[in-house]
XYZ file of C-alpha atoms in Angstrom:
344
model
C 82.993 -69.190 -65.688
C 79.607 -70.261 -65.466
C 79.329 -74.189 -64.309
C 78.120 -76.771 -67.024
C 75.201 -78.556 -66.375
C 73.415 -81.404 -68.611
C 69.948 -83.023 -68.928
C 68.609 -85.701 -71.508
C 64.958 -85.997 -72.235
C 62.601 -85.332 -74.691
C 60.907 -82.261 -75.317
C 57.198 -82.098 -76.279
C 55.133 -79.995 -78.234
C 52.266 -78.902 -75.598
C 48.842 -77.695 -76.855
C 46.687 -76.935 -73.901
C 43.017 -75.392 -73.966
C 42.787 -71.534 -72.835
C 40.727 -70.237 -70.058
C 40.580 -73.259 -68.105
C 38.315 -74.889 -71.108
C 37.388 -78.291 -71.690
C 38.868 -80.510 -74.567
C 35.427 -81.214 -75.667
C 34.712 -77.524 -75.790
C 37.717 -75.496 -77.108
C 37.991 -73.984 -80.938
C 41.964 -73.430 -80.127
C 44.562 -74.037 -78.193
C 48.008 -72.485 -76.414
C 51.295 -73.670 -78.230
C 54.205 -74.248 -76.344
C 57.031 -76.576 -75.656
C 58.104 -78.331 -72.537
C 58.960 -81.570 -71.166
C 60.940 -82.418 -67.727
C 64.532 -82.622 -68.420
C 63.627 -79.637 -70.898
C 62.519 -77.510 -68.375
C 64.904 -78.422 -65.784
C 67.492 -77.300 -68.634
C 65.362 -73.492 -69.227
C 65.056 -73.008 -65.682
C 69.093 -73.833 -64.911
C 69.553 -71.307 -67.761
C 67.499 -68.899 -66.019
C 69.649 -69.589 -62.671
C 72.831 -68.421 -64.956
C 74.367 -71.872 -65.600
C 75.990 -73.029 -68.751
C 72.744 -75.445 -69.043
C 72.815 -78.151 -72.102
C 69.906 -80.289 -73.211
C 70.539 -83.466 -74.958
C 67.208 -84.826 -77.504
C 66.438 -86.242 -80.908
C 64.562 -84.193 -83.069
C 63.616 -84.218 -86.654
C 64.713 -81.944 -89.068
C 61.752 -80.658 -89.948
C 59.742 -77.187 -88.875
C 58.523 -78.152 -85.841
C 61.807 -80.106 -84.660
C 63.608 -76.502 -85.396
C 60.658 -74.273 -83.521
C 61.444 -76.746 -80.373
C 65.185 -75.823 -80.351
C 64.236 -72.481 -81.109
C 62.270 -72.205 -78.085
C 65.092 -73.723 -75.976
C 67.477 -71.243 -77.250
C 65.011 -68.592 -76.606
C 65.986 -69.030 -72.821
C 69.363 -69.489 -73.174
C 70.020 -73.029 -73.198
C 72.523 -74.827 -75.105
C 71.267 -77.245 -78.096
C 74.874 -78.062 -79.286
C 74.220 -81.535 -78.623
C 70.637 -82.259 -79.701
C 70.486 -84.679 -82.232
C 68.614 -84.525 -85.892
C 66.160 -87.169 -87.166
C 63.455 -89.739 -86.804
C 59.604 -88.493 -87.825
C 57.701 -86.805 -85.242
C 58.085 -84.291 -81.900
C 55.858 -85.952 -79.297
C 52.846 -83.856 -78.437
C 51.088 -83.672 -75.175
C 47.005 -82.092 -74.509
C 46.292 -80.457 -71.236
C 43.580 -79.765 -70.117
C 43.765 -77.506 -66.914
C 41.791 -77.821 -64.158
C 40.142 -75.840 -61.698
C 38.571 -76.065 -58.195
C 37.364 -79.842 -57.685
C 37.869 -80.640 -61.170
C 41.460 -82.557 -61.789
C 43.696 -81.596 -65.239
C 43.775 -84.110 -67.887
C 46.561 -84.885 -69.867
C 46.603 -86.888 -73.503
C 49.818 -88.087 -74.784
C 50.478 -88.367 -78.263
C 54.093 -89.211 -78.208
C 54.582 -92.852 -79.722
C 57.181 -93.021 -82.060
C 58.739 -89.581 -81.329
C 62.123 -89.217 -82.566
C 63.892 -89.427 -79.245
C 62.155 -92.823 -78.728
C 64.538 -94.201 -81.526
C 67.773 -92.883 -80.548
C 70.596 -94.845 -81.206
C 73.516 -95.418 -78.694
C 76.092 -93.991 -81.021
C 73.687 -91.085 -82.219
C 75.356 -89.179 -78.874
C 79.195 -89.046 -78.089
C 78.707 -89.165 -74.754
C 82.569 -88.590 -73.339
C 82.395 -85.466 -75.839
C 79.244 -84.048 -73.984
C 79.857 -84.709 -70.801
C 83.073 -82.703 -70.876
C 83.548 -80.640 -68.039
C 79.887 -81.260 -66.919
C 79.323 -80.990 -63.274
C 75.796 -82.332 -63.179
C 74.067 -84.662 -65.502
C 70.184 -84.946 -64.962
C 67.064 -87.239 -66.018
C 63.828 -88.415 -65.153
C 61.974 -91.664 -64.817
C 59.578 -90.405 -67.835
C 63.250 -90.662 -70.295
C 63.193 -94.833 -69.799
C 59.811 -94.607 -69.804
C 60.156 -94.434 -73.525
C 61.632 -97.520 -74.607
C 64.488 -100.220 -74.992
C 66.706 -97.792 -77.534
C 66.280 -94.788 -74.931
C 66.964 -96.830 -71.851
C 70.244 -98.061 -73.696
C 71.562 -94.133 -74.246
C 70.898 -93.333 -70.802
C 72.604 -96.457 -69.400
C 75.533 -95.103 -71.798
C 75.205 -91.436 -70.278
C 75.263 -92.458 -66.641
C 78.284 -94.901 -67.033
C 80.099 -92.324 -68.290
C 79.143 -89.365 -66.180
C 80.422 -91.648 -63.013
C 83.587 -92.332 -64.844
C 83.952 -88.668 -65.320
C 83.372 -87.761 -61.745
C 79.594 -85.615 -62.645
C 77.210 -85.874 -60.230
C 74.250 -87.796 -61.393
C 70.650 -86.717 -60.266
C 67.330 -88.643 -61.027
C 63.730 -87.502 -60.539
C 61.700 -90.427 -60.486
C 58.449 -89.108 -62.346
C 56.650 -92.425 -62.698
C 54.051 -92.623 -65.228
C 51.858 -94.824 -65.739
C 50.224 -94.114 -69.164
C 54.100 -94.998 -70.158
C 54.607 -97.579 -68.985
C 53.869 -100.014 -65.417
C 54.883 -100.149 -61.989
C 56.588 -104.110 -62.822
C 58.122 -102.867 -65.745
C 59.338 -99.178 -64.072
C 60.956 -100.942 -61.190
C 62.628 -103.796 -63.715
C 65.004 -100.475 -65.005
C 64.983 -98.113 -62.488
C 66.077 -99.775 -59.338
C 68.990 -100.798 -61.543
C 69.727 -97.610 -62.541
C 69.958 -95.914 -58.961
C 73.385 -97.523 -58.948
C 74.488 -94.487 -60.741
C 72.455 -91.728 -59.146
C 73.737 -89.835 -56.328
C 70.948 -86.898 -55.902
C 67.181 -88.893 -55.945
C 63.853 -86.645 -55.902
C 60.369 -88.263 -55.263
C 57.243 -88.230 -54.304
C 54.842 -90.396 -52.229
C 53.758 -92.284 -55.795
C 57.133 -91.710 -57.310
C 59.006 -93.793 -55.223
C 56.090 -96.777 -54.416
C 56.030 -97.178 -58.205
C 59.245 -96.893 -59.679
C 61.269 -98.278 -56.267
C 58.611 -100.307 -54.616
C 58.847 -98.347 -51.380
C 55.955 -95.811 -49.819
C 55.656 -93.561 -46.876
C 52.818 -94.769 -43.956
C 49.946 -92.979 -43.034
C 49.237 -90.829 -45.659
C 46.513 -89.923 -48.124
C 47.408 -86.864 -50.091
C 44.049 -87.179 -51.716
C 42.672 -86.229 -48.420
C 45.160 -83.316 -48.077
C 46.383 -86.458 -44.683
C 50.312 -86.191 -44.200
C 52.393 -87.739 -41.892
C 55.706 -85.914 -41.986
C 57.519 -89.071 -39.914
C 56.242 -91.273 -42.453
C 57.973 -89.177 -45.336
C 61.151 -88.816 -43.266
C 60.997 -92.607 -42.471
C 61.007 -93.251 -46.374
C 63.543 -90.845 -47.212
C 65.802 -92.372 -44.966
C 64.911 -95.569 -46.273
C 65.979 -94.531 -49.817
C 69.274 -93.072 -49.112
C 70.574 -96.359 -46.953
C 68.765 -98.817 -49.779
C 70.532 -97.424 -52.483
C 73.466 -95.541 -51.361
C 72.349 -92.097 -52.219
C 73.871 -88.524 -51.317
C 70.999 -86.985 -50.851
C 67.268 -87.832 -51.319
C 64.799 -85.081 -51.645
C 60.699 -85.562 -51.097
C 58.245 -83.034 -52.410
C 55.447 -82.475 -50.151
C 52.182 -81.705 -51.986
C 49.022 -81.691 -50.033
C 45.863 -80.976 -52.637
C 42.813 -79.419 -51.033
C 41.597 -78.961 -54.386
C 43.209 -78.665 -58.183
C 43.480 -74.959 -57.684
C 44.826 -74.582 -54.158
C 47.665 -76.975 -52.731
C 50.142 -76.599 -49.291
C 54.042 -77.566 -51.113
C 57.012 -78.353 -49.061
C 59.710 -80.792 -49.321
C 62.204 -82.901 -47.218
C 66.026 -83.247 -47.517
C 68.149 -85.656 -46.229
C 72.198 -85.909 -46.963
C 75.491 -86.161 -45.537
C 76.461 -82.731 -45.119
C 73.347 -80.574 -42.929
C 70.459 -82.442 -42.954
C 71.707 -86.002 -41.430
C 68.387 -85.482 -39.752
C 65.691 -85.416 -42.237
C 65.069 -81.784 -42.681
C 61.541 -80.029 -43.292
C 61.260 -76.875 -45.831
C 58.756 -73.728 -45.251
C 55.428 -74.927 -46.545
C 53.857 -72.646 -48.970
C 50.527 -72.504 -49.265
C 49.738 -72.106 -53.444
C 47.238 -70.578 -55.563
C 47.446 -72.539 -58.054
C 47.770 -71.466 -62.063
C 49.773 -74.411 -63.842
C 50.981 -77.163 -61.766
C 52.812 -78.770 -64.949
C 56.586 -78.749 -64.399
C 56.247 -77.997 -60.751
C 58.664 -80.701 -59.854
C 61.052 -79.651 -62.655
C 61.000 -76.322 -60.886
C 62.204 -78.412 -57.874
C 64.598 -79.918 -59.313
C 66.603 -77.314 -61.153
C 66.098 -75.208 -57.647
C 67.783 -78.385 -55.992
C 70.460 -78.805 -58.515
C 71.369 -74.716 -58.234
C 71.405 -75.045 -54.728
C 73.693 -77.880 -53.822
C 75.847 -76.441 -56.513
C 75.825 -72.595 -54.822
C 74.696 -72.653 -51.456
C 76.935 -73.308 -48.662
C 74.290 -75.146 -46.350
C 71.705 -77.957 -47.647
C 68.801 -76.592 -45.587
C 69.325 -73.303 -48.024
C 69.332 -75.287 -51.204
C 66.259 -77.252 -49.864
C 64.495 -73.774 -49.365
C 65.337 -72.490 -52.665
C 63.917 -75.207 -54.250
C 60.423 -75.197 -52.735
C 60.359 -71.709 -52.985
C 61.359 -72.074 -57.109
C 58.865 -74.272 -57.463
C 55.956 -72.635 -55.940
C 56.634 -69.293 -58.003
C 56.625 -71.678 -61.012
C 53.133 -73.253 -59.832
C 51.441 -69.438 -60.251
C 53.327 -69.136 -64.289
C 51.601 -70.391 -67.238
C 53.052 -73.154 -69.425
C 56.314 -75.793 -68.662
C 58.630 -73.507 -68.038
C 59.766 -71.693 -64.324
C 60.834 -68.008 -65.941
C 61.855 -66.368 -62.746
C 65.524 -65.415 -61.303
C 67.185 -66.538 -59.054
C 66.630 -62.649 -57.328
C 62.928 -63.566 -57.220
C 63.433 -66.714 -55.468
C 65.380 -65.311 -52.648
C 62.685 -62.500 -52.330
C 60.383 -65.125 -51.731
C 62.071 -66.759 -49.226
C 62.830 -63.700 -47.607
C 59.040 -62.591 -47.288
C 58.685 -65.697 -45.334
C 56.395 -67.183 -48.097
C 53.937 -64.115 -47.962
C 55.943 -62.676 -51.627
C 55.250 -59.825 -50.008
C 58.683 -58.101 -49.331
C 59.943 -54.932 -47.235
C 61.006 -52.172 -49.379
């Protein structure tokens, strides 16, 4: 029987410009869904796991083509909830070379924003979950959301489901006084934390020394000395740090950095891939699910650290929010060494 996982989010509708255009100069743009519990959810799916994703939506056309497009990839909507006005949109603009993406929210107001605490039965959905998941972005949305998450982590400890968080501050949401005011509370339900360098200085107040990813500068005792940090602070499992060193918007070097109680007591250090990049967007949700899948089905931690990185950087070379590979082609990948090249 395939093991039940759970994320709660909000899914956006994503119109990005084609061919690495400008906003100012595109006629068009690529429709698609995606937001970060959502794509944790699609790429879970993807793993084989009986994935569920918990939103408000309205009833209207759009609200429907968003579950649609979940259930395209075999995740579960059972749960989602109908109502409110709008689906939060999002603009990208991709970049290339030296110049940086751009994103434009146009999210206020969505319908998951004003979710209601008994809109979701949350001892009914977390039945026979092993794994609930959210991100920093989810509280990021406001008083009523920040309520129904309380409500879903409460009752995921009661019910013994292991609780993971991936910080993903940001700050056109909301700021680093007000991020730390409700997430360092909420840590005291999280057993699995992921972060980055920013992540964790602006949501937690902490930050790794001697580093500059800007100038592609990282000190991996500095990272290790953070992580380390985190998990005795707050009494975590595990903490995991993505590693992203950006020699330009096209071409980064990704790795990451476990530590836990089981095999890496010692802060352990993934392969670093070195990525050409195509959509960088849900990267870290690629992470993520990889982490998740591999704490729940590998027998060491330094294996589900690898299959992580190694998710993630085959999501970094697909278009759009979502990581569509199997979990076949992430083992191929770490079998080539990080070349994708494999021996036939």
């Amino acid at each position: 029987m395939p093991i039940k996982v759970l994320t709660f989010g909000e899914i956006m509708l994503r119109l990005s410009t084609p061919n690495y255009e400008r906003f100012v100069q595109s006629q068009s743009f690529d429709v698609t869904y995606g937001g970060g519990e959502a794509n944790v959810a699609v790429s879970l799916a993807n793993f084989g796991m009986d994935s569920y994703f918990v939103t408000k939506l309205p009833k209207h056309e759009i609200g429907q083509a968003a579950i649609n497009h979940l259930r395209r990839y075999g995740v579960k909507t059972d749960f989602i909830v109908r109502g409110g006005e709008r689906v939060g949109i999002y603009f990208l603009e991709t970049g290339a070379s030296q110049r940086a993406s751009k994103v434009i929210y146009d999210r206020s107001n969505s319908s998951v924003s004003q979710i209601k605490k008994d809109d979701v039965n949350w001892s009914e959905v977390l039945k026979d979950t092993i794994w609930f998941h959210f991100t920093g972005i989810t509280p990021a949305l406001g008083s009523k959301v920040q309520e129904v998450l309380i409500e879903a982590c409460k009752k995921a400890k009661e019910n013994g489901t292991k609780v993971s968080c991936d910080l993903n501050f940001r700050a056109k949401l909301w700021t680093e006084k007000e991020a730390q005011s409700v997430m360092i509370p909420l840590m005291e339900y999280v057993d699995v934390c992921i972060a980055n360098e920013e992540d964790a200085e602006k949501s937690l107040g902490m930050k790794p020394k001697n580093t500059n990813i800007h100038k592609a500068e990282l000190d991996e005792s500095g990272y290790f000395e953070l992580a380390e940090s985190l998990k005795e602070k707050f009494g975590f499992d595990a903490v995991a740090i993505t590693l992203r060193e950006s020699f330009s918007a096209s071409r980064n070097g990704w790795s990451a950095l476990l530590i836990d109680n089981k095999d890496c007591k010692e802060p352990y250090r993934s392969t670093k891939y070195d990525i050409q990049i195509v959509d960088r967007v849900g990267g870290g949700d690629a992470f993520a699910s990889g982490l998740i899948y591999g704490l729940l089905n590998k027998d060491n931690s330094k294996d589900a650290l690898e299959f992580a990185v190694a998710a993630s950087c085959l999501k970094q070379t697909i278009p759009g929010d979502f990581n569509h590979v199997s979990v076949d082609e992430v083992e191929k990948l770490i079998k080539s060494g990080g070349s994708g090249r494999v021996e036939r």
